[in-house]
XYZ file of C-alpha atoms in Angstrom:
741
model
C 13.261 90.682 9.745
C 12.125 87.124 9.128
C 10.390 86.169 5.865
C 7.530 84.872 8.004
C 6.819 88.322 9.441
C 5.035 89.265 6.220
C 2.468 86.500 6.757
C -0.785 86.972 8.630
C -1.688 84.892 11.695
C -3.505 82.109 9.790
C -0.840 81.903 7.103
C 1.901 81.521 9.727
C -0.141 78.839 11.474
C -0.405 76.917 8.193
C 3.317 77.306 7.525
C 4.382 76.055 10.966
C 1.879 73.161 11.081
C 4.124 70.536 9.488
C 3.214 67.228 11.124
C 0.077 65.248 10.373
C -2.783 65.974 7.977
C -3.619 69.619 7.320
C -6.546 71.118 5.430
C -5.824 74.702 4.382
C -9.129 76.285 3.329
C -7.848 79.174 1.254
C -10.503 81.577 -0.021
C -10.070 83.575 -3.218
C -7.150 86.010 -3.095
C -5.950 84.924 0.356
C -2.355 84.115 -0.627
C -2.376 80.317 -0.760
C 0.606 80.025 -3.126
C 2.623 82.262 -0.842
C 1.659 80.134 2.146
C 2.637 76.932 0.352
C 6.050 78.184 -0.746
C 6.832 79.560 2.718
C 5.813 76.189 4.141
C 8.333 74.476 1.864
C 11.019 76.925 3.004
C 10.163 76.318 6.657
C 10.361 72.538 6.241
C 13.818 72.762 4.680
C 15.427 75.568 6.685
C 13.768 75.250 10.068
C 12.721 71.598 10.296
C 15.753 70.173 8.499
C 13.736 68.231 5.956
C 15.674 67.100 2.893
C 14.204 68.736 -0.276
C 14.277 65.201 -1.713
C 11.527 64.246 0.741
C 9.061 66.948 -0.341
C 6.437 66.473 -3.060
C 4.235 69.364 -4.187
C 1.495 68.598 -6.701
C -0.312 71.210 -8.790
C -2.826 71.053 -11.615
C -0.997 73.047 -14.275
C 2.568 73.340 -15.479
C 2.315 77.098 -15.019
C 1.368 76.752 -11.363
C 4.173 74.218 -10.816
C 6.713 76.523 -12.441
C 5.546 79.509 -10.404
C 5.823 77.561 -7.150
C 9.248 76.214 -8.139
C 10.576 79.699 -8.966
C 9.359 81.113 -5.664
C 10.858 78.222 -3.708
C 14.196 78.514 -5.499
C 14.374 82.247 -4.786
C 13.731 81.634 -1.083
C 15.679 78.397 -0.498
C 18.602 78.736 -2.890
C 21.001 75.776 -3.395
C 19.404 72.380 -2.828
C 15.958 73.436 -4.006
C 16.595 71.697 -7.316
C 15.857 68.402 -5.508
C 12.303 69.510 -4.773
C 9.722 67.506 -6.699
C 7.133 70.083 -7.796
C 4.967 68.976 -10.718
C 1.491 68.173 -11.968
C -0.354 64.940 -11.217
C 0.310 63.600 -14.708
C 3.996 64.565 -14.728
C 4.490 62.965 -11.307
C 2.889 59.703 -12.417
C 4.781 59.685 -15.704
C 8.128 59.919 -13.845
C 7.148 57.067 -11.552
C 5.959 54.836 -14.393
C 9.124 55.465 -16.423
C 10.947 53.624 -13.636
C 8.463 50.833 -12.945
C 6.191 50.319 -15.983
C 7.838 46.957 -16.677
C 6.159 45.580 -13.559
C 2.799 46.193 -15.265
C 3.839 44.602 -18.530
C 4.899 47.802 -20.323
C 8.240 48.905 -21.636
C 9.721 51.746 -19.570
C 9.878 53.773 -22.775
C 6.127 53.351 -23.336
C 4.333 55.841 -25.570
C 1.902 58.402 -24.169
C -1.078 58.889 -26.504
C -2.430 62.406 -26.878
C -6.017 63.255 -27.876
C -5.284 62.778 -31.580
C -3.656 59.379 -30.997
C -6.594 58.295 -28.834
C -9.057 59.252 -31.535
C -7.140 57.336 -34.201
C -6.970 54.246 -32.024
C -10.664 54.466 -31.156
C -11.482 54.643 -34.883
C -9.648 51.353 -35.379
C -11.375 49.753 -32.403
C -14.877 50.777 -33.513
C -14.217 49.612 -37.068
C -12.873 46.226 -35.951
C -15.918 45.727 -33.696
C -18.395 46.818 -36.412
C -19.752 49.539 -34.143
C -22.139 52.082 -35.646
C -20.333 55.389 -35.094
C -23.608 57.288 -35.422
C -24.844 55.499 -32.313
C -21.430 55.497 -30.645
C -19.424 58.540 -31.795
C -15.676 58.301 -31.144
C -15.562 61.340 -28.880
C -18.594 60.221 -26.865
C -17.076 56.792 -26.226
C -13.688 58.270 -25.316
C -15.424 60.690 -22.953
C -17.254 57.808 -21.230
C -14.008 55.840 -20.875
C -12.201 58.882 -19.497
C -14.971 59.393 -16.926
C -14.613 55.741 -15.904
C -10.864 56.146 -15.442
C -11.447 59.287 -13.355
C -13.355 57.001 -10.983
C -10.615 54.363 -11.280
C -13.016 51.902 -12.899
C -11.574 49.114 -15.006
C -13.515 47.699 -17.994
C -14.747 44.922 -15.677
C -15.855 47.442 -13.039
C -17.630 49.411 -15.743
C -19.395 46.275 -16.983
C -20.535 45.324 -13.485
C -22.167 48.750 -13.094
C -24.039 48.582 -16.406
C -27.009 46.518 -15.372
C -29.202 45.861 -18.416
C -28.372 49.142 -20.173
C -27.425 48.135 -23.737
C -25.465 51.328 -24.459
C -23.343 51.021 -21.307
C -22.744 47.309 -21.931
C -21.527 48.077 -25.447
C -19.239 50.847 -24.162
C -17.772 48.447 -21.596
C -16.891 46.044 -24.459
C -15.319 48.892 -26.449
C -13.447 50.016 -23.333
C -11.997 46.528 -22.890
C -10.867 46.359 -26.523
C -9.457 49.898 -26.382
C -7.318 49.033 -23.352
C -6.193 45.831 -25.042
C -5.038 47.777 -28.117
C -3.240 50.340 -25.952
C -1.349 47.546 -24.236
C -0.463 45.902 -27.568
C 0.905 49.256 -28.755
C 2.883 49.635 -25.516
C 0.992 52.875 -24.928
C -0.976 54.704 -22.255
C -3.337 57.631 -22.572
C -3.237 60.561 -20.141
C -5.843 59.022 -17.836
C -3.840 55.791 -17.710
C -0.882 57.623 -16.219
C -2.855 58.089 -13.005
C -4.781 54.803 -13.103
C -1.674 52.713 -13.768
C 0.282 54.438 -10.989
C -2.500 53.585 -8.523
C -2.493 50.028 -9.891
C 1.282 49.886 -9.460
C 1.102 51.003 -5.820
C -1.753 48.604 -5.033
C -0.035 45.639 -6.686
C 3.529 46.240 -5.512
C 3.749 47.290 -1.833
C 7.522 47.559 -2.011
C 7.290 50.183 -4.751
C 4.682 52.070 -2.754
C 6.893 51.912 0.322
C 9.808 53.383 -1.632
C 7.766 56.441 -2.631
C 6.232 56.782 0.821
C 9.767 56.995 2.203
C 10.786 59.303 -0.594
C 7.857 61.708 -0.147
C 7.455 62.125 3.612
C 5.869 65.550 3.169
C 3.193 65.962 0.523
C 1.350 69.114 -0.510
C -1.528 69.270 -2.998
C -2.746 72.548 -4.470
C -6.325 73.158 -5.750
C -7.499 70.095 -3.868
C -11.162 70.915 -4.571
C -10.521 70.010 -8.223
C -9.222 66.478 -7.600
C -11.106 63.458 -8.902
C -11.401 59.974 -7.412
C -8.226 58.483 -8.913
C -6.183 61.528 -7.813
C -7.583 61.183 -4.305
C -6.623 57.494 -4.255
C -3.104 58.312 -5.424
C -2.555 60.964 -2.751
C -4.074 58.796 -0.028
C -1.771 55.889 -0.903
C 1.351 58.058 -0.907
C 0.483 59.773 2.382
C -0.786 56.724 4.283
C 2.563 55.969 6.005
C 3.730 59.308 7.414
C 0.429 61.164 7.003
C 2.168 64.516 6.552
C -0.335 65.598 3.968
C -1.212 69.244 3.421
C -4.043 69.924 0.978
C -4.923 73.450 -0.086
C -8.177 74.412 -1.682
C -11.477 76.211 -1.561
C -14.688 74.246 -1.847
C -16.411 77.504 -2.845
C -14.301 77.491 -6.016
C -15.012 73.902 -7.029
C -16.304 74.443 -10.588
C -15.003 71.480 -12.578
C -17.504 68.729 -11.870
C -17.977 68.343 -15.625
C -14.297 67.308 -15.808
C -14.697 64.709 -13.074
C -13.765 66.839 -10.046
C -15.235 65.447 -6.840
C -16.002 68.197 -4.319
C -16.441 65.586 -1.589
C -12.680 65.004 -1.587
C -12.276 68.341 0.195
C -15.617 68.354 2.032
C -14.894 64.918 3.564
C -11.178 65.429 4.224
C -11.725 65.342 7.986
C -13.699 62.119 7.594
C -10.756 60.425 5.883
C -8.275 62.052 8.293
C -10.113 62.504 11.632
C -7.074 64.097 13.290
C -6.713 66.702 10.537
C -5.899 70.274 11.493
C -8.117 72.792 9.648
C -6.949 76.364 9.008
C -9.078 78.940 7.229
C -7.414 81.676 5.189
C -10.081 84.375 4.996
C -8.127 87.614 4.706
C -8.323 88.687 1.085
C -5.551 90.801 -0.489
C -7.201 91.289 -3.891
C -10.619 92.905 -3.692
C -12.433 95.740 -1.991
C -14.708 94.914 0.938
C -17.888 95.669 -1.007
C -16.934 93.145 -3.687
C -16.190 90.571 -0.991
C -19.490 91.315 0.745
C -21.266 90.623 -2.541
C -19.366 87.342 -2.972
C -20.108 86.288 0.617
C -23.785 87.156 0.154
C -24.056 84.858 -2.870
C -22.053 81.840 -1.723
C -23.667 81.628 1.727
C -26.761 80.263 -0.045
C -24.928 77.004 -0.818
C -25.669 74.316 1.724
C -22.866 71.887 0.879
C -19.883 74.016 1.883
C -17.407 74.696 4.664
C -18.071 77.910 6.528
C -15.758 80.809 5.715
C -16.153 84.547 5.163
C -13.755 86.688 3.183
C -12.644 90.037 4.573
C -9.983 92.577 3.762
C -8.098 95.539 5.101
C -8.527 97.180 1.699
C -10.845 100.162 1.269
C -14.629 99.508 1.067
C -14.561 100.655 -2.561
C -17.477 101.221 -4.915
C -20.727 99.324 -4.639
C -21.252 96.479 -7.104
C -22.956 97.967 -10.160
C -25.933 96.275 -11.804
C -27.935 97.292 -14.849
C -30.640 95.509 -16.778
C -30.782 96.401 -20.481
C -33.569 95.878 -23.004
C -31.684 93.335 -25.127
C -28.366 91.534 -25.278
C -27.271 94.017 -27.969
C -28.078 96.924 -25.683
C -26.230 95.133 -22.896
C -23.095 94.690 -25.023
C -23.327 98.290 -26.233
C -23.666 99.520 -22.620
C -20.719 97.441 -21.401
C -18.454 98.466 -24.264
C -19.484 102.117 -23.880
C -18.449 102.016 -20.240
C -15.159 100.353 -21.163
C -14.576 103.203 -23.598
C -15.442 105.712 -20.847
C -12.952 104.131 -18.426
C -10.277 104.081 -21.142
C -10.808 107.807 -21.740
C -10.232 108.327 -18.003
C -6.859 106.609 -18.325
C -7.724 103.030 -17.332
C -5.605 100.626 -19.437
C -7.572 98.128 -21.541
C -5.620 95.276 -19.933
C -7.169 96.198 -16.580
C -10.637 95.347 -17.912
C -12.187 91.940 -18.511
C -15.573 90.770 -19.791
C -16.694 87.457 -18.309
C -19.606 85.280 -19.410
C -21.094 81.849 -18.734
C -20.726 80.289 -22.195
C -18.373 80.766 -25.129
C -21.280 81.647 -27.411
C -21.873 84.886 -25.493
C -18.594 86.335 -26.780
C -20.021 87.102 -30.241
C -21.974 90.249 -29.463
C -19.270 91.675 -27.190
C -16.709 91.036 -29.941
C -18.821 92.877 -32.499
C -19.386 95.901 -30.272
C -15.694 96.106 -29.355
C -14.836 95.871 -33.034
C -17.224 98.691 -33.906
C -15.467 100.997 -31.433
C -11.988 99.863 -32.501
C -11.218 98.675 -28.982
C -8.462 96.018 -28.962
C -9.430 92.740 -27.339
C -8.327 89.134 -26.982
C -10.150 85.900 -26.235
C -8.460 84.134 -23.307
C -7.978 80.393 -23.759
C -10.550 80.470 -26.502
C -11.130 81.226 -30.165
C -12.897 84.223 -31.634
C -16.515 83.373 -32.502
C -16.249 83.367 -36.299
C -12.973 81.421 -36.153
C -14.538 78.457 -34.355
C -14.716 75.263 -36.410
C -18.469 74.792 -36.247
C -19.106 78.405 -37.269
C -16.635 78.238 -40.155
C -18.246 74.975 -41.303
C -21.775 76.414 -41.326
C -20.684 79.701 -42.865
C -19.020 77.641 -45.615
C -22.365 75.966 -46.331
C -24.017 79.374 -46.652
C -21.200 80.586 -48.922
C -21.582 77.572 -51.217
C -25.326 78.165 -51.465
C -24.704 81.820 -52.288
C -21.597 81.503 -54.443
C -20.511 78.265 -56.049
C -17.190 79.723 -57.149
C -15.755 79.607 -53.632
C -13.697 76.428 -54.057
C -12.279 76.549 -50.524
C -15.770 76.654 -49.011
C -16.898 73.661 -51.104
C -13.817 71.647 -50.152
C -14.331 72.494 -46.477
C -17.825 70.992 -46.350
C -17.650 68.196 -48.937
C -16.965 65.686 -46.157
C -18.421 67.599 -43.180
C -20.182 65.820 -41.589
C -18.362 62.719 -42.808
C -19.712 61.253 -46.043
C -16.886 58.880 -46.893
C -15.298 61.346 -49.329
C -11.521 61.205 -48.982
C -8.694 63.467 -50.100
C -7.925 61.307 -53.156
C -11.457 61.893 -54.444
C -11.166 65.628 -53.787
C -7.863 65.738 -55.692
C -9.443 63.989 -58.700
C -12.321 66.476 -58.773
C -9.838 69.340 -58.521
C -7.769 67.993 -61.426
C -10.892 67.727 -63.570
C -11.852 71.315 -62.684
C -8.392 72.594 -63.640
C -8.342 70.740 -66.972
C -11.827 71.954 -67.932
C -11.328 75.436 -66.457
C -14.435 75.282 -64.287
C -15.104 75.750 -60.574
C -14.689 72.891 -58.140
C -18.452 72.858 -57.526
C -19.235 72.702 -61.222
C -16.919 69.692 -61.397
C -18.926 68.145 -58.544
C -22.092 68.618 -60.596
C -20.360 66.752 -63.478
C -19.375 63.774 -61.304
C -20.674 61.307 -63.929
C -18.092 62.644 -66.381
C -15.111 62.071 -64.072
C -14.148 58.464 -64.778
C -11.392 58.456 -62.142
C -13.980 58.783 -59.341
C -15.141 55.194 -59.699
C -17.491 54.200 -56.853
C -17.034 57.586 -55.184
C -19.044 59.180 -57.996
C -22.364 58.288 -56.328
C -21.287 60.032 -53.096
C -20.231 63.133 -55.027
C -23.525 63.191 -56.970
C -25.444 62.964 -53.711
C -23.466 65.881 -52.294
C -24.106 67.941 -55.433
C -27.828 67.199 -55.298
C -27.877 68.318 -51.661
C -26.273 71.672 -52.569
C -28.813 72.178 -55.379
C -31.566 71.376 -52.892
C -30.212 74.008 -50.475
C -30.122 76.578 -53.271
C -33.720 75.874 -54.218
C -34.735 76.137 -50.577
C -32.918 79.466 -50.254
C -35.081 80.889 -53.043
C -38.264 80.522 -51.037
C -37.110 80.891 -47.435
C -35.276 83.363 -45.264
C -31.687 82.865 -44.106
C -32.538 81.574 -40.631
C -34.849 78.925 -42.048
C -32.154 77.952 -44.556
C -29.658 77.526 -41.718
C -32.060 75.326 -39.776
C -32.713 73.312 -42.941
C -28.991 72.800 -43.560
C -28.500 71.631 -39.985
C -31.373 69.175 -40.355
C -30.485 67.734 -43.772
C -26.739 67.391 -43.110
C -27.207 65.980 -39.617
C -24.519 68.397 -38.392
C -26.364 69.323 -35.209
C -27.565 65.774 -34.572
C -23.992 64.488 -34.764
C -22.930 66.882 -31.997
C -25.966 65.959 -29.910
C -25.069 62.273 -30.240
C -21.484 63.015 -29.214
C -22.712 64.314 -25.878
C -19.361 65.719 -24.691
C -18.825 69.112 -23.052
C -16.995 70.259 -26.167
C -19.966 69.204 -28.293
C -22.396 71.064 -26.029
C -20.268 74.204 -26.326
C -20.346 73.889 -30.116
C -24.118 73.497 -30.059
C -24.347 76.726 -28.067
C -22.225 78.433 -30.725
C -24.562 77.164 -33.454
C -27.561 78.526 -31.568
C -25.779 81.859 -31.288
C -25.113 81.882 -35.046
C -28.846 81.425 -35.615
C -29.466 84.310 -33.190
C -27.101 86.449 -35.251
C -28.906 85.576 -38.472
C -32.344 86.364 -36.992
C -31.016 89.680 -35.681
C -29.717 90.495 -39.176
C -33.119 89.666 -40.658
C -34.915 91.832 -38.109
C -32.703 94.850 -38.680
C -32.415 94.907 -42.459
C -35.210 95.892 -44.780
C -34.116 93.477 -47.503
C -32.069 90.790 -45.704
C -30.273 88.742 -48.345
C -27.854 85.890 -47.876
C -25.249 87.760 -49.904
C -25.448 90.831 -47.686
C -25.233 88.741 -44.528
C -22.105 86.978 -45.781
C -20.512 90.257 -46.871
C -21.140 91.750 -43.429
C -19.550 88.776 -41.648
C -16.638 88.578 -44.080
C -15.815 92.224 -43.345
C -16.033 91.522 -39.635
C -13.690 88.515 -39.733
C -11.288 90.294 -42.087
C -10.982 93.240 -39.744
C -10.637 90.900 -36.783
C -7.730 89.153 -38.477
C -5.980 92.444 -39.190
C -6.454 93.683 -35.645
C -5.116 90.490 -34.128
C -1.767 91.223 -35.741
C -1.204 93.897 -33.104
C 1.600 93.024 -30.735
C 0.351 95.185 -27.886
C -0.801 93.373 -24.756
C -2.992 96.316 -23.786
C -6.292 94.664 -24.708
C -9.647 94.053 -23.103
C -9.790 90.365 -22.211
C -12.860 88.225 -22.918
C -13.290 84.806 -21.349
C -15.690 82.296 -19.862
C -15.993 82.151 -16.098
C -14.240 78.773 -16.094
C -11.259 80.263 -17.910
C -11.171 83.205 -15.491
C -10.320 81.003 -12.515
C -6.981 82.001 -11.027
C -6.957 85.418 -12.743
C -7.716 88.906 -11.413
C -8.568 92.274 -12.955
C -9.111 95.783 -11.663
C -12.426 96.050 -13.529
C -14.669 93.081 -14.236
C -17.820 93.084 -16.383
C -19.950 89.998 -15.786
C -22.695 89.734 -18.407
C -25.783 87.601 -18.956
C -26.974 87.673 -15.325
C -30.327 86.127 -16.136
C -32.231 82.994 -15.214
C -31.688 80.454 -17.981
C -28.348 81.979 -18.895
C -26.667 82.089 -15.499
C -27.647 79.827 -13.863
C -28.067 77.873 -17.069
C -31.360 76.403 -18.154
C -30.014 72.836 -17.901
C -29.079 73.290 -14.249
C -32.463 74.851 -13.488
C -34.564 72.031 -14.910
C -32.325 69.218 -13.669
C -34.021 69.022 -10.291
C -30.538 68.528 -8.815
C -29.726 71.257 -6.301
C -26.025 70.395 -6.539
C -26.032 71.688 -10.130
C -27.392 75.041 -8.994
C -24.769 75.093 -6.245
C -22.044 74.502 -8.853
C -23.411 77.449 -10.848
C -23.389 79.572 -7.695
C -19.756 78.649 -7.037
C -18.993 79.715 -10.591
C -20.661 83.069 -9.909
C -18.576 83.386 -6.731
C -15.424 82.790 -8.792
C -16.512 85.494 -11.238
C -17.227 88.056 -8.532
C -13.906 87.445 -6.773
C -11.904 88.100 -9.962
C -12.601 91.839 -9.480
C -10.175 93.980 -7.516
C -11.667 97.505 -7.700
C -14.903 97.550 -9.656
C -17.503 94.934 -10.543
C -20.215 95.524 -13.131
C -23.073 93.041 -13.472
C -25.463 93.224 -16.400
C -28.521 91.450 -17.772
C -30.908 91.674 -20.710
C -34.694 91.684 -20.489
C -34.958 90.080 -23.906
C -32.344 87.702 -25.272
C -32.314 85.647 -28.452
C -31.889 82.000 -27.527
C -31.874 79.327 -30.251
C -33.286 81.844 -32.691
C -36.173 82.758 -30.407
C -36.721 85.866 -28.347
C -36.928 85.010 -24.667
C -37.762 87.251 -21.726
C -35.746 86.144 -18.705
C -35.879 87.106 -15.053
C -32.841 88.674 -13.439
C -30.515 85.970 -12.110
C -31.126 84.782 -8.573
C -27.420 85.444 -7.975
C -27.997 89.187 -8.382
C -30.925 89.003 -5.966
C -28.738 87.168 -3.428
C -26.345 90.117 -3.157
C -27.415 92.187 -0.128
C -28.971 95.424 -1.363
C -26.636 97.573 0.733
C -23.712 96.388 -1.424
C -25.496 96.699 -4.773
C -25.963 99.794 -6.918
C -28.923 99.030 -9.177
C -29.395 101.349 -12.115
C -32.826 102.905 -11.618
C -35.537 102.030 -14.112
C -37.412 104.674 -16.011
C -41.147 104.826 -15.187
C -41.885 103.230 -18.584
C -39.449 100.363 -17.891
C -40.972 99.822 -14.468
C -44.510 99.657 -15.880
C -43.433 97.271 -18.612
C -41.626 94.929 -16.243
C -44.613 94.819 -13.902
C -46.903 94.049 -16.824
C -44.620 91.241 -17.950
C -44.544 89.816 -14.432
C -48.334 89.549 -14.530
C -48.506 88.199 -18.071
C -47.989 84.509 -17.649
C -46.110 81.767 -15.903
C -42.410 81.497 -16.605
C -41.100 78.267 -18.057
C -38.260 78.011 -15.534
C -38.358 76.493 -12.124
C -37.072 79.549 -10.261
C -39.795 81.991 -9.358
C -43.442 81.640 -10.202
C -44.104 84.499 -12.562
C -42.537 85.468 -15.831
C -43.194 86.140 -19.471
C -44.202 83.926 -22.293
C -41.368 83.906 -24.795
C -41.716 85.363 -28.249
C -40.867 82.797 -30.866
C -39.078 83.010 -34.174
C -42.339 83.334 -36.074
C -42.985 86.657 -34.363
C -39.937 88.130 -36.042
C -40.387 86.795 -39.530
C -41.662 88.865 -42.420
C -45.449 88.941 -42.221
C -47.497 87.409 -45.075
C -48.897 89.851 -47.627
C -52.651 90.286 -47.960
C -52.463 91.875 -51.432
C -49.997 92.353 -54.255
C -49.215 95.344 -56.406
C -48.371 93.167 -59.424
C -50.209 90.540 -61.479
C -49.553 87.680 -63.932
C -47.713 89.052 -66.935
C -46.144 91.979 -65.066
C -42.427 92.574 -65.090
C -40.872 92.401 -61.600
C -37.418 92.682 -60.094
C -35.836 90.443 -57.424
C -32.850 91.635 -55.380
C -30.864 88.504 -56.238
C -32.303 87.077 -59.489
C -32.838 90.332 -61.305
C -35.782 90.985 -63.618
C -38.404 88.541 -64.794
C -42.039 88.029 -65.778
C -44.737 86.832 -63.360
C -45.990 83.488 -64.704
C -48.427 82.451 -61.981
C -49.903 83.586 -58.653
C -51.600 81.184 -56.237
C -53.113 82.230 -52.888
C -51.755 79.653 -50.493
C -53.920 80.613 -47.522
C -51.216 82.268 -45.406
C -49.348 83.827 -48.296
C -49.133 84.153 -52.081
C -47.048 81.635 -54.040
C -45.554 83.492 -56.973
C -43.878 81.849 -59.975
C -41.537 84.100 -61.949
C -39.639 83.438 -65.185
C -36.400 85.271 -64.537
C -34.298 86.353 -67.475
C -31.051 84.962 -66.062
C -31.919 81.953 -63.891
C -35.218 80.663 -65.285
C -38.423 79.946 -63.358
C -38.456 80.265 -59.574
C -41.382 79.672 -57.211
C -41.406 81.658 -53.952
C -43.591 83.174 -51.272
C -44.391 86.801 -51.932
C -43.534 87.931 -48.392
C -39.999 86.586 -48.691
C -39.453 87.450 -52.345
C -40.140 91.201 -51.942
C -40.678 91.551 -55.694
C -40.783 95.088 -57.045
C -42.911 95.874 -60.090
C -40.913 97.285 -62.949
C -42.657 100.387 -64.225
């Protein structure tokens, strides 16, 4: 029996089509890697092609290694001469041989992200650039995007027009490249750009590699950017034996520079291209595929294909709308627990979501039920830098004895306070046997601080200000105040990168968590909130010590690409969440189509069961928002969808909400006016059960005597002389003072 007998008709056609350009449109789960490796085997064993003459390019080292292992097992001796690697590894090998032609040493240094950041710091400082206007990461992101398009500093400048910001970035870009060259270094983007430059400038070098790589295969072609397209086109232009494999329906990395038109226009660039569609799916049930087909068919900019399988029809796709995101997480985790009790391993279950911030509630519910879980290619919510930073601020406001928390935030965001200054404060604290924060408050007494003393005093005054604010305001308002005064959120907004946007979403989710805590606790104090979260993170740390791989996996939809699970739970299927609000208001249909492709990727991760869920009410940026069910759920044909039936009360309520007011989103015409943060705050008091001169007790400050009461219109302003901490002024509704009998 031949190894090719295990392939289906379309796979065999792709394997045996070896001459000329070939576009292999491989849908999700259709065996593209298998087809590629069998094609390599066929070229070597049947067509007599030297392994030396074959180049296979992938996007990840893991994918390259997997392809190499499969090829070795099938080909045997000689396969070691195959060149199977990533784009960057391929270009690095080429440049190590020819970099001298571009004015670099062949042993040039490759700068990683940290090196790039350090160099950019130097560049911005030397050019007297205001880093608040031009944050390092934002500038590096703009330069990287330019390199993705193969734009030089001059090209970038020519495209700027009269835009001051772009003109300034073009000048920084030019200086940055100059410094890289002086340091005999390239960044990761340069590896591709410089290889294209090498081929364009030195035809003899290009000819050598065209002869070397007579057969070229590129995996995940839908994810290529402009410079990668140019590289492949140059290499393949002589013999034109180019096979690209991809699925335009799974093109989800536009934010990283991926250009979907590379695959959509392949036949335009190669008019004689042979196109083969792999549509037989080996992963999912037919009902899951029918759901995926029903969603993706709504995209206009795509190549026609329809997934099918010989697998069983399977269960219908399940969908349930819950009252809130907490109910949604509870429902999902309850069902996971139910499946586990029926013998389904945890590792066969995955929770997928649109943004990293959505992991928090699922994590908490899993923790409550002692269900082991792991975040794939991500960090647990309360371990993320931005969350740890902001929690440290809250800890310092609540407890000044937490030296680690103070040290964490003393220069976050940057205030020009270096490690030497921190060490001097610490030494003073040790000598005088006081806390680090108390030493900060005594900055004038620390002679060694010199000019830094003014910065330390300013920081100390800010902390005192936060503490005073905390006396009169709830925790959520304190958090918003901290974000405003420190400029923490503004700094991320100015950065403008995808990483920064993800961090902003996490901050919004932290505020949601705080508001939820305030809503569900009779006396919500900062201390209690911090204790609750400390217990959560402590337990999370203990649980993560488990070596077992049998865990429920949590991940974003982007991180789920290339993976598969027997049972998939896809949460947050609401307008404004998925598709995201930004895509909905952009007015750019291509952004909605990218979101739909992302949904298609999520659906096709499921092998046996797919559970979709949504929340009627979801906290977003500290505000309660009623969202419509995602259009992607509505696009699934009803015959393939099992909708959990509403109770009569739920049905009446939803109809009433539909009639209430216009929705703020573009999709649909009817919706519900959101409830705002004010609706969930403690309501002002109309009367008090204590008077001036009465003894009262505060949950945090203890006992004291009421010194003054002023009716402020919306609330009472109460001044109390507390026995331990002195006089404090606060609103009665927040203070919740109890009269001491």
